[in-house]
XYZ file of C-alpha atoms in Angstrom:
745
model
C 3.437 -6.887 16.025
C 0.108 -8.527 16.798
C -0.318 -11.907 18.439
C -2.223 -14.521 16.477
C -2.908 -17.387 18.862
C -4.394 -20.819 18.293
C -4.741 -23.537 20.901
C -3.054 -26.834 20.233
C -5.330 -29.724 21.238
C -2.391 -32.065 21.643
C -0.151 -29.826 23.733
C -2.705 -27.728 25.541
C -0.612 -24.625 24.929
C -0.707 -21.647 22.639
C 1.418 -21.502 19.526
C 2.302 -18.171 17.966
C 2.360 -17.192 14.303
C 4.831 -14.629 13.031
C 3.406 -11.226 13.878
C 4.295 -9.649 10.527
C 1.819 -11.898 8.707
C -1.029 -10.522 10.774
C 0.166 -6.936 10.370
C 0.116 -7.222 6.619
C -3.389 -8.634 6.690
C -4.631 -5.853 8.957
C -2.488 -2.901 7.934
C -5.416 -1.049 6.375
C -7.416 -1.377 9.585
C -4.922 -1.205 12.446
C -1.966 1.157 12.741
C 0.627 0.744 15.487
C 3.003 3.673 15.922
C 6.568 2.547 15.096
C 7.881 3.727 18.473
C 5.278 1.566 20.232
C 5.964 -1.316 17.891
C 9.709 -1.138 18.468
C 9.306 -0.931 22.239
C 7.094 -4.021 22.292
C 9.570 -5.859 20.086
C 12.424 -4.945 22.420
C 10.545 -5.867 25.606
C 10.510 -2.284 26.848
C 7.695 -1.074 29.142
C 4.662 0.287 27.299
C 1.394 1.610 28.739
C -1.852 1.976 26.782
C -4.290 4.857 27.350
C -7.933 5.064 26.327
C -9.314 8.063 24.464
C -12.906 8.477 25.646
C -11.413 10.609 28.396
C -10.350 12.863 25.502
C -13.559 12.771 23.474
C -16.203 12.473 26.209
C -14.561 12.766 29.630
C -13.384 16.385 29.637
C -14.077 19.626 27.769
C -11.657 21.021 25.191
C -8.857 22.065 25.701
C -8.611 20.395 29.141
C -8.912 17.025 27.438
C -5.995 17.638 25.075
C -3.849 19.153 27.797
C -4.491 16.170 30.076
C -3.805 13.607 27.347
C -0.470 15.201 26.498
C 0.427 15.511 30.169
C -0.200 11.802 30.723
C 2.007 10.883 27.781
C 4.787 13.181 29.004
C 4.528 11.651 32.477
C 4.893 8.159 31.033
C 7.885 9.195 28.950
C 9.515 10.816 31.983
C 9.097 7.508 33.825
C 10.900 5.648 31.055
C 7.718 4.136 29.616
C 6.424 4.394 26.042
C 2.849 5.809 25.987
C 0.344 4.341 23.509
C -2.938 6.236 23.377
C -5.563 4.284 21.451
C -8.221 5.853 19.213
C -10.090 5.474 15.954
C -9.386 8.026 13.213
C -11.288 7.935 9.945
C -12.006 4.246 10.291
C -8.566 3.160 11.377
C -7.754 1.774 14.804
C -4.586 3.546 15.931
C -2.373 2.304 18.755
C -0.069 5.167 19.688
C -1.498 8.483 18.535
C 0.763 11.230 17.255
C 0.518 14.745 18.693
C -1.502 15.942 15.705
C -3.828 12.941 15.968
C -4.424 13.698 19.645
C -5.369 17.265 18.779
C -7.582 16.109 15.927
C -9.484 13.747 18.221
C -9.688 16.205 21.134
C -11.172 18.986 18.991
C -13.552 16.790 16.971
C -17.095 17.594 18.097
C -18.404 14.701 16.001
C -16.147 12.088 17.575
C -18.197 9.164 18.857
C -17.771 6.939 21.874
C -16.500 3.547 20.704
C -16.820 0.471 22.865
C -15.853 -2.905 21.434
C -19.423 -3.344 20.199
C -19.201 -0.215 18.046
C -15.620 -0.782 16.900
C -16.339 -2.707 13.700
C -19.220 -0.411 12.733
C -17.223 2.779 13.354
C -14.329 1.488 11.284
C -16.570 0.332 8.448
C -18.162 3.802 8.322
C -14.780 5.591 8.375
C -15.692 7.370 11.612
C -13.480 8.824 14.326
C -13.933 8.417 18.034
C -12.575 7.700 21.478
C -12.135 4.096 22.548
C -13.616 2.953 25.848
C -11.988 0.500 28.218
C -13.290 -2.533 26.296
C -12.127 -1.332 22.877
C -8.779 -0.146 24.269
C -8.173 -3.493 25.971
C -8.850 -5.243 22.678
C -6.411 -2.967 20.807
C -3.738 -3.149 23.512
C -3.818 -6.932 23.513
C -3.566 -7.092 19.731
C -0.521 -4.829 19.915
C 1.140 -6.891 22.665
C 0.720 -4.263 25.408
C -0.075 -5.901 28.774
C -0.738 -2.782 30.904
C -3.502 -0.229 30.318
C -4.198 2.892 32.407
C -7.592 4.561 32.670
C -9.569 6.728 35.088
C -12.307 4.328 36.107
C -13.955 1.346 34.472
C -17.624 0.855 33.647
C -19.711 -1.604 35.571
C -23.212 -2.695 36.462
C -25.547 0.302 36.316
C -27.847 1.005 39.217
C -30.996 -0.997 38.642
C -29.024 -3.389 36.500
C -30.862 -6.345 38.029
C -33.900 -5.308 36.018
C -32.375 -3.458 33.047
C -29.408 -5.819 32.548
C -27.356 -2.698 31.781
C -23.820 -4.011 32.233
C -20.779 -2.321 30.725
C -18.816 -4.256 28.119
C -15.717 -3.270 30.135
C -16.539 -6.130 32.488
C -17.011 -8.782 29.822
C -13.819 -7.659 28.128
C -11.946 -8.045 31.407
C -13.247 -11.601 31.569
C -11.748 -12.580 28.203
C -8.784 -10.305 27.411
C -5.444 -10.803 29.226
C -4.600 -7.155 29.895
C -4.044 -5.469 33.254
C -6.301 -2.450 33.754
C -5.086 0.150 36.247
C -7.992 2.347 37.354
C -9.411 4.266 40.305
C -11.895 1.457 40.774
C -15.408 1.686 39.380
C -17.123 4.965 38.620
C -19.179 5.908 41.671
C -22.316 6.482 39.587
C -22.514 2.695 39.176
C -23.544 -0.167 41.447
C -20.166 -1.136 42.864
C -21.189 -4.245 44.897
C -22.956 -5.782 41.890
C -19.991 -4.879 39.666
C -17.581 -6.782 41.929
C -20.000 -9.705 42.078
C -20.076 -9.814 38.281
C -16.262 -9.760 38.046
C -16.041 -12.526 40.642
C -18.462 -14.662 38.637
C -16.384 -14.120 35.499
C -13.156 -15.112 37.248
C -11.451 -11.724 36.939
C -8.624 -11.055 39.399
C -9.423 -7.825 41.276
C -6.869 -6.334 43.672
C -6.671 -2.980 45.408
C -3.367 -1.116 45.316
C -1.973 -0.235 48.719
C -1.972 -1.471 52.292
C -5.707 -2.320 52.575
C -8.535 -3.944 50.637
C -10.886 -0.938 50.528
C -12.197 -0.851 46.982
C -12.071 2.752 45.672
C -15.024 4.535 44.113
C -13.379 6.846 41.620
C -13.620 10.196 43.496
C -13.463 8.465 46.892
C -10.635 6.247 48.192
C -13.186 3.853 49.651
C -16.571 2.669 48.417
C -17.380 0.814 51.598
C -16.884 -2.474 49.770
C -13.904 -4.759 50.343
C -11.939 -6.463 47.593
C -10.792 -10.015 48.152
C -7.093 -9.172 47.763
C -4.593 -6.326 47.571
C -1.079 -5.668 46.227
C 1.060 -3.324 48.266
C 3.367 -2.031 45.539
C 4.249 -2.146 41.843
C 6.509 -5.154 42.250
C 3.735 -7.233 43.824
C 1.287 -6.133 41.146
C 3.736 -7.043 38.376
C 4.290 -10.522 39.807
C 0.528 -11.023 39.925
C 0.114 -9.933 36.301
C 3.097 -11.955 35.115
C 1.733 -15.167 36.607
C -1.694 -14.466 35.136
C -0.161 -14.008 31.676
C 2.177 -16.975 31.999
C -0.609 -19.319 33.120
C -2.757 -17.957 30.297
C -5.879 -17.865 32.471
C -7.602 -16.028 29.642
C -8.850 -13.051 31.618
C -7.565 -9.662 32.625
C -6.471 -8.204 35.942
C -8.027 -5.133 37.570
C -5.762 -3.075 39.835
C -7.873 -0.560 41.762
C -5.887 2.513 42.844
C -7.405 4.935 45.384
C -7.456 8.649 44.544
C -4.769 10.645 46.410
C -6.048 11.854 49.792
C -5.559 15.549 49.004
C -8.116 15.276 46.213
C -10.509 13.022 48.099
C -11.702 15.781 50.457
C -14.389 16.836 47.972
C -15.713 13.284 47.704
C -18.953 14.018 49.591
C -19.672 17.104 47.488
C -19.053 15.155 44.305
C -21.179 12.235 45.512
C -24.150 14.524 46.112
C -23.697 15.977 42.642
C -23.638 12.450 41.233
C -26.935 11.595 42.926
C -28.516 14.723 41.462
C -27.059 13.888 38.038
C -28.565 10.388 38.205
C -32.000 11.822 39.020
C -31.773 14.340 36.183
C -30.717 11.664 33.700
C -33.782 9.601 34.604
C -36.036 12.613 34.285
C -34.540 13.431 30.881
C -35.012 9.855 29.687
C -31.326 9.345 28.960
C -30.334 5.700 28.593
C -27.459 3.402 27.674
C -24.020 4.718 26.873
C -25.204 8.351 26.952
C -25.838 8.194 30.707
C -22.238 8.383 31.911
C -21.158 11.393 29.785
C -24.304 13.274 30.812
C -23.778 12.679 34.517
C -20.061 13.498 34.378
C -20.743 16.799 32.659
C -23.509 17.634 35.127
C -21.295 16.719 38.078
C -18.556 19.017 36.842
C -21.065 21.868 36.555
C -22.541 21.288 40.006
C -19.144 21.068 41.703
C -17.829 24.167 39.884
C -14.942 22.274 38.354
C -13.800 20.425 41.479
C -14.852 17.097 39.977
C -12.750 17.803 36.886
C -9.681 18.598 39.004
C -10.188 15.394 40.967
C -10.635 13.467 37.729
C -7.353 14.794 36.347
C -5.554 14.100 39.630
C -6.638 10.485 39.797
C -5.749 9.709 36.191
C -2.307 11.238 36.759
C -1.886 9.100 39.848
C -3.043 6.021 37.954
C -0.498 6.821 35.258
C 2.375 6.850 37.737
C 1.212 3.573 39.247
C 0.664 1.994 35.829
C 4.110 3.037 34.633
C 5.737 1.611 37.749
C 3.900 -1.685 37.220
C 4.819 -1.780 33.515
C 8.507 -1.292 34.322
C 8.477 -4.011 36.972
C 6.641 -6.366 34.617
C 9.112 -5.730 31.796
C 11.998 -6.411 34.180
C 10.439 -9.705 35.314
C 9.883 -10.868 31.752
C 13.374 -9.817 30.694
C 14.899 -11.745 33.603
C 12.932 -14.845 32.694
C 13.953 -14.575 29.052
C 17.636 -14.230 29.988
C 17.440 -17.337 32.193
C 15.208 -19.374 29.917
C 16.996 -22.425 28.486
C 17.186 -22.481 24.726
C 14.920 -25.207 23.393
C 12.488 -25.873 20.599
C 9.521 -25.991 22.945
C 6.688 -23.481 22.873
C 7.380 -20.208 24.725
C 5.259 -19.120 27.672
C 2.568 -16.541 27.092
C 4.147 -13.256 28.228
C 1.564 -10.920 26.830
C 4.043 -9.877 24.120
C 4.432 -11.217 20.588
C 6.931 -14.024 20.343
C 10.290 -13.256 18.790
C 11.083 -15.464 15.843
C 14.616 -15.363 14.488
C 15.627 -16.671 11.082
C 17.491 -19.926 11.123
C 20.639 -21.127 9.331
C 21.990 -17.625 8.774
C 25.678 -17.108 8.105
C 27.805 -14.021 8.507
C 31.313 -12.906 7.779
C 31.565 -11.724 11.383
C 29.318 -12.289 14.361
C 28.919 -11.617 18.106
C 27.926 -13.475 21.220
C 25.181 -11.126 22.318
C 22.151 -9.724 20.503
C 22.014 -6.147 19.228
C 18.829 -5.232 21.083
C 18.251 -1.729 22.440
C 20.750 -1.969 25.279
C 23.142 0.156 27.220
C 26.794 0.474 26.252
C 27.769 -1.457 29.382
C 25.933 -4.507 28.036
C 27.865 -4.528 24.768
C 30.608 -7.118 24.317
C 33.533 -7.416 21.981
C 32.756 -9.339 18.818
C 34.326 -12.529 17.580
C 35.411 -12.274 13.970
C 35.420 -14.922 11.294
C 37.967 -14.501 8.520
C 36.765 -13.523 5.074
C 38.336 -16.655 3.606
C 35.848 -18.781 5.580
C 32.824 -16.773 4.487
C 30.008 -18.804 2.924
C 27.069 -17.743 0.818
C 24.917 -15.066 2.439
C 21.803 -13.086 1.602
C 22.214 -9.729 -0.193
C 22.229 -6.429 1.719
C 19.110 -4.255 1.642
C 19.022 -0.565 0.680
C 15.927 1.500 1.554
C 15.187 5.065 0.505
C 14.587 7.516 -2.289
C 14.640 7.158 -6.058
C 14.740 10.519 -7.808
C 14.799 11.669 -11.397
C 17.587 14.267 -11.545
C 17.506 17.229 -13.893
C 20.993 18.721 -13.713
C 21.586 22.187 -15.185
C 25.263 23.102 -15.316
C 26.384 26.684 -16.007
C 29.157 27.117 -18.546
C 30.530 30.442 -17.302
C 31.221 31.850 -13.821
C 29.097 34.990 -14.252
C 25.416 34.305 -13.572
C 22.747 36.346 -15.357
C 19.677 36.991 -13.200
C 16.313 38.502 -14.078
C 15.409 36.443 -17.150
C 18.389 36.312 -19.580
C 19.476 32.854 -20.688
C 22.581 31.434 -19.048
C 24.626 29.245 -21.359
C 25.003 25.750 -20.054
C 23.977 22.149 -20.417
C 21.004 20.188 -19.080
C 21.154 16.466 -18.411
C 18.613 13.966 -17.161
C 19.818 11.286 -14.807
C 18.700 9.241 -11.850
C 19.548 9.917 -8.259
C 18.310 9.719 -4.715
C 20.792 8.817 -1.997
C 19.574 5.253 -1.532
C 19.292 4.697 -5.293
C 22.823 5.989 -5.837
C 24.191 3.716 -3.136
C 22.331 0.698 -4.531
C 23.400 1.587 -8.089
C 27.077 1.934 -7.199
C 27.070 -1.242 -5.095
C 25.470 -3.129 -8.006
C 28.149 -1.899 -10.418
C 30.841 -2.935 -7.936
C 29.457 -6.476 -7.827
C 27.479 -6.319 -4.547
C 23.883 -6.374 -5.805
C 21.578 -5.227 -2.968
C 17.833 -5.655 -2.672
C 16.543 -2.120 -3.272
C 13.315 -0.863 -1.624
C 11.938 2.441 -2.903
C 8.815 4.143 -4.291
C 8.030 5.191 -7.854
C 4.925 6.707 -9.380
C 2.873 5.286 -12.236
C 4.271 7.654 -14.843
C 6.758 7.925 -17.696
C 9.587 8.708 -15.259
C 9.033 5.348 -13.559
C 9.192 3.545 -16.911
C 12.408 5.334 -17.791
C 13.832 4.539 -14.353
C 13.208 0.822 -14.734
C 14.746 0.843 -18.201
C 17.903 2.649 -17.115
C 18.374 0.704 -13.876
C 17.988 -2.844 -15.170
C 21.357 -3.777 -13.694
C 19.876 -3.284 -10.189
C 17.593 -5.586 -8.201
C 14.303 -3.664 -8.426
C 12.023 -6.308 -6.883
C 11.532 -4.022 -3.894
C 10.110 -1.113 -5.914
C 6.620 -0.024 -4.799
C 4.469 1.791 -7.363
C 2.188 4.432 -5.832
C -0.481 6.723 -7.220
C 1.808 9.719 -7.063
C 4.447 11.430 -9.164
C 7.885 9.876 -9.246
C 10.235 12.066 -7.206
C 11.948 14.713 -9.329
C 14.806 17.038 -8.410
C 16.232 19.926 -10.429
C 19.809 20.827 -9.575
C 21.609 23.968 -10.741
C 25.412 23.678 -10.670
C 27.994 26.396 -11.337
C 30.911 25.988 -13.686
C 33.062 24.638 -10.813
C 30.616 21.841 -10.085
C 29.257 23.352 -6.864
C 25.521 23.244 -6.210
C 23.805 26.648 -6.460
C 20.145 25.727 -6.155
C 17.914 22.691 -5.854
C 14.154 22.353 -6.441
C 12.408 19.114 -5.642
C 9.028 17.400 -6.002
C 9.679 14.685 -3.458
C 6.296 14.070 -1.816
C 6.241 10.406 -2.825
C 9.030 9.700 -0.343
C 6.637 10.517 2.498
C 4.147 8.033 1.036
C 6.535 5.087 1.405
C 5.042 3.770 4.646
C 5.885 1.076 7.164
C 3.140 -1.062 5.612
C 5.011 -0.974 2.303
C 8.295 -1.895 3.999
C 6.627 -4.787 5.825
C 6.103 -6.545 2.502
C 9.851 -7.116 2.417
C 10.432 -7.962 6.072
C 11.747 -11.419 5.200
C 14.424 -9.829 3.017
C 15.408 -7.360 5.724
C 15.798 -9.901 8.515
C 18.046 -12.074 6.339
C 20.327 -9.230 5.231
C 23.915 -8.911 6.516
C 23.480 -5.115 6.544
C 20.677 -2.612 5.844
C 21.278 0.855 4.384
C 18.667 3.499 5.168
C 18.619 7.054 3.852
C 17.204 10.191 5.468
C 14.597 10.658 2.741
C 12.430 8.021 4.436
C 9.920 9.109 7.078
C 10.656 9.005 10.794
C 8.074 6.224 11.123
C 9.873 4.080 8.552
C 13.217 4.788 10.215
C 11.830 3.736 13.606
C 10.281 0.593 12.161
C 13.364 -0.516 10.234
C 15.693 0.235 13.142
C 13.473 -1.684 15.540
C 13.191 -4.656 13.196
C 16.932 -4.741 12.580
C 17.647 -4.359 16.285
C 15.454 -7.342 17.079
C 17.039 -9.477 14.381
C 20.566 -8.234 15.067
C 21.138 -6.597 11.686
C 23.520 -3.610 11.453
C 21.998 -0.446 9.973
C 23.957 2.112 7.941
C 22.211 5.500 8.032
C 22.896 7.944 5.185
C 21.808 11.364 6.559
C 21.031 12.910 3.118
C 21.099 16.545 4.334
C 21.284 18.723 7.446
C 17.503 18.926 7.773
C 16.969 15.163 7.604
C 20.070 14.017 9.482
C 18.462 14.322 12.969
C 15.467 12.056 12.168
C 16.685 8.934 14.031
C 17.806 11.086 16.964
C 14.315 12.334 17.817
C 13.589 8.875 19.241
C 15.594 5.879 20.431
C 15.946 4.683 16.822
C 19.517 6.048 16.705
C 20.587 3.496 19.306
C 19.962 0.784 16.709
C 22.286 2.385 14.147
C 25.633 0.712 13.586
C 27.088 2.981 10.890
C 26.375 6.514 9.739
C 28.119 8.712 7.170
C 27.470 12.412 7.850
C 29.422 15.435 6.752
C 30.450 17.838 9.514
C 27.271 19.931 9.383
C 25.086 16.817 9.439
C 27.108 15.535 12.395
C 26.469 18.828 14.183
C 22.731 18.514 13.518
C 22.722 14.950 14.862
C 24.534 15.972 18.016
C 22.226 18.951 18.553
C 19.128 16.741 18.237
C 20.589 14.253 20.685
C 21.374 16.961 23.236
C 18.067 18.806 22.735
C 19.732 21.908 21.337
C 17.494 24.027 19.107
C 20.212 25.959 17.262
C 23.225 24.629 15.400
C 26.297 26.634 14.403
C 27.166 25.753 10.817
C 29.746 28.476 10.300
C 33.092 26.735 9.838
C 34.568 28.789 7.017
C 37.377 30.010 9.263
C 38.165 26.634 10.831
C 41.418 24.925 9.986
C 41.507 21.224 9.187
C 42.932 20.576 12.643
C 40.019 22.419 14.256
C 37.474 20.566 12.124
C 38.984 17.202 12.985
C 39.044 18.107 16.663
C 35.349 19.084 16.533
C 34.467 15.860 14.720
C 36.156 13.818 17.435
C 34.383 15.727 20.205
C 30.946 15.310 18.638
C 31.581 11.661 17.811
C 32.182 10.696 21.434
C 28.482 11.088 22.273
C 27.243 9.152 19.258
C 29.733 6.331 19.747
C 28.031 5.409 23.012
C 25.706 3.326 20.822
C 26.778 3.743 17.189
C 29.663 1.517 16.136
C 31.267 3.548 13.347
C 31.070 7.078 11.925
C 32.359 7.826 8.434
C 32.605 11.636 8.428
C 33.090 13.286 5.043
C 35.108 16.501 5.024
C 34.712 17.615 1.394
C 38.119 18.587 0.016
C 39.792 17.409 3.242
C 38.921 13.746 2.784
C 37.309 11.360 5.272
C 37.546 10.721 9.010
C 36.653 7.217 10.193
C 35.866 7.045 13.918
C 34.874 3.686 15.346
C 34.942 1.441 18.360
C 37.857 -0.960 18.187
C 41.139 -0.857 16.318
C 41.481 0.021 12.596
C 43.108 -3.361 12.008
C 39.988 -5.205 13.167
C 37.439 -6.238 10.519
C 34.241 -4.219 10.360
C 31.081 -5.791 11.702
C 28.331 -7.189 9.522
C 25.581 -9.699 10.205
C 24.494 -10.350 13.735
C 25.975 -8.866 16.849
C 26.778 -5.939 19.086
C 29.239 -3.452 17.756
C 32.775 -3.248 19.034
C 34.257 -2.727 22.431
C 32.334 -2.018 25.603
C 35.232 0.151 26.767
C 34.424 3.808 25.887
C 38.137 4.574 25.726
C 38.694 1.899 23.072
C 37.995 4.207 20.132
C 40.102 4.721 17.041
C 40.082 7.593 14.541
C 41.891 7.689 11.211
C 41.914 10.608 8.755
C 42.258 9.813 5.039
C 43.090 12.486 2.425
C 40.999 12.802 -0.766
C 42.002 11.173 -4.050
C 41.203 14.293 -6.078
C 43.525 17.055 -4.925
C 42.364 19.782 -7.318
C 38.967 21.442 -7.701
C 39.649 21.676 -11.432
C 39.222 17.917 -11.743
C 35.738 17.987 -10.184
C 32.834 18.027 -12.623
C 29.974 17.463 -10.168
C 29.763 16.806 -6.415
C 26.332 15.200 -6.708
C 26.723 11.518 -5.861
C 30.259 11.654 -4.492
C 29.288 10.931 -0.898
C 26.866 8.191 -1.985
C 29.568 6.419 -4.003
C 31.964 6.775 -1.072
C 29.454 4.968 1.153
C 28.746 2.341 -1.531
C 32.427 1.587 -2.024
C 33.067 1.285 1.703
C 29.999 -0.900 2.255
C 31.070 -3.195 -0.573
C 34.457 -3.595 1.090
C 32.919 -4.129 4.521
C 30.613 -6.828 3.153
C 33.690 -8.466 1.643
C 35.371 -8.616 5.041
C 38.217 -6.365 3.925
C 40.469 -4.261 6.208
C 39.516 -0.688 7.061
C 42.215 0.899 4.891
C 41.085 -1.121 1.892
C 37.407 -0.306 2.489
C 38.173 3.412 2.655
C 40.293 3.236 -0.506
C 37.400 1.546 -2.287
C 35.041 4.280 -1.114
C 37.352 7.149 -2.019
C 38.096 5.665 -5.427
C 34.381 5.241 -6.198
C 33.782 8.811 -4.988
C 36.558 10.171 -7.208
C 34.997 8.488 -10.256
C 31.682 10.153 -9.384
C 33.241 13.580 -8.851
C 34.924 13.326 -12.249
C 31.650 12.552 -14.021
C 28.451 14.357 -14.953
C 26.502 11.387 -13.567
C 25.997 10.731 -9.876
C 27.014 7.119 -10.477
C 29.089 6.769 -13.661
C 28.213 3.922 -16.012
C 31.925 3.169 -16.218
C 32.230 1.964 -12.596
C 33.010 -1.767 -12.544
C 34.313 -4.315 -10.033
C 37.729 -3.887 -11.647
C 37.880 -0.371 -10.194
C 38.085 -1.828 -6.686
C 40.132 -4.886 -7.553
C 43.371 -5.621 -5.740
C 45.404 -4.430 -8.721
C 43.543 -1.121 -8.984
C 43.748 -0.428 -5.270
C 47.450 -1.258 -5.168
C 48.006 1.798 -7.350
C 46.589 3.901 -4.501
C 49.352 2.893 -2.105
C 50.146 6.551 -1.550
C 46.741 6.994 0.083
C 47.704 6.491 3.704
C 45.563 7.355 6.710
C 46.770 9.382 9.691
C 45.901 7.946 13.100
C 44.181 10.594 15.262
C 43.220 8.388 18.220
């Protein structure tokens, strides 16, 4: 995520290390929100915001309300907001809603310029970052555009006190564009511009003239040396500055909207009085500006605060427009850049390094980046017979110790009496089950999960020796445990879980195995992982063109990828009907979901599945929808006869009408043959994935999945020990010739 640059004496250019190495080294100090990280990776527009406006610029709750408004404005403009702040000693780029509230309501939050950054972090303090500290963080995160209210400058009397804001020195050495309403009017604006000129900082006003704004006033009476008339011109200026690597930032000075400038004289008089009072009170250094701003707001009866909010909103709109234009320029250059081994130009973003010498059973011409359906092209397939050695798939998600209590009789005794039954201890977790079943079928994936340092973890490792457990992370927490109560028919009655460790598996833990992920032909991700991990993995796989199979886990967790753009990076998903409904509802912004389908016929359920699938198939390549006793519906782009996609590439046809749907009946046709439903869906997915990785036809892949699922349903264990590669051999599957799919579309 972060750029690590070193100048080559021979070439006179910058070379770029792989960003993940720097992230791992700094993960305890710097946290970049996955949504921000993914946007930077994908070349999408991102805008950074400072946080001293939250901690010191406005009173609570105006500060929180304004911060959230700015982020919503950016999102509405199609730009990812990244508010920067320090929380408990950690520099955060992209604050969550709860972090914003925590910072806004913290009376002990300090003001953190770049000078104080190291000290504040070493002391585990929280605070708002000034322009200088925010520029530093934005640059480290690969964000080239930063929006603020106004920058610091040379204080009045600075020729004798040498009181010069670190904002100016940071502009002279950090290649980030700062969009502001000029320099705060309480400062010496002519001397500030002289200082920036001396330091070689490009300063341009935004609009038709060169009048340099003075925060609350559209004109300070001082002229800038240049101006940019619109966002496109500003973006070209910034792009050239970044490409030439001049080593300094760009200041775009945006005048306050005229309707809020009418109180400029009143505010200016209040500023003069605030300056006098600060001198009389003996206030010095960084405490001067907050004191004067608060006094000005009091003297103007809130008019200064309204003007302050108006100008930062205006700056946000301008900054977002510039960020979008800049992203478009850089994307155009990348698309037209000849492929060579030479060093890439400095774009202000981390370089994108793709693994070399990778082979796939199928591949595509275009990358799988976050793109629109119209950009997606039909894949070119390589036959399975020509497949060469490839890296193993990766499975990421939960490992759970299962305590399964099965009732022996249909009548349940409540209130304390003992119910006759049996209790078994096994191992589950959706991702673990998938990895287990795939390993038993001969496709041994690299499994990433979290265990505690307890006896359950020891037992897990002993029982799962047949799996590749090199991706297990041991945390100071209890291994996840789940108690399942099943009736005598095998249906689940009640589940109780201690699953907190799943939330502790963080992006930093996943980053340890990034090299494994980017080499995989396919990555399986379950819904037990956090939204942050889902965003990170989806973004990483999107950049490196790796298909992702999302296992929803349950209705509550199924919508996780659909609360952000992460879902657009999914290639496969395997929901049941209720999980599909929850996904669709999250995508459409619906708050309620109707799960009542007891009265629906199979025809009605299939029809609903097809209707809901249409929306998801705009970006997702294939849906494997489980229908319990009614079998499986496979809906995908392309024809059923075409091989499934693994490895690099966009998924399927760009024609939205080129969609196929095939319904397959279940292998077990009687409820009496079902011992337990726990693990059936996971084995179905594992069997299908194993077939897909083998380059087998759709019908064969589904037969493999259904056969593996039937073995699970007929067993007390989620993944029976008896599953072997022979179960999905050609001879075994030939006995299932009666299992024929019905074409729906």
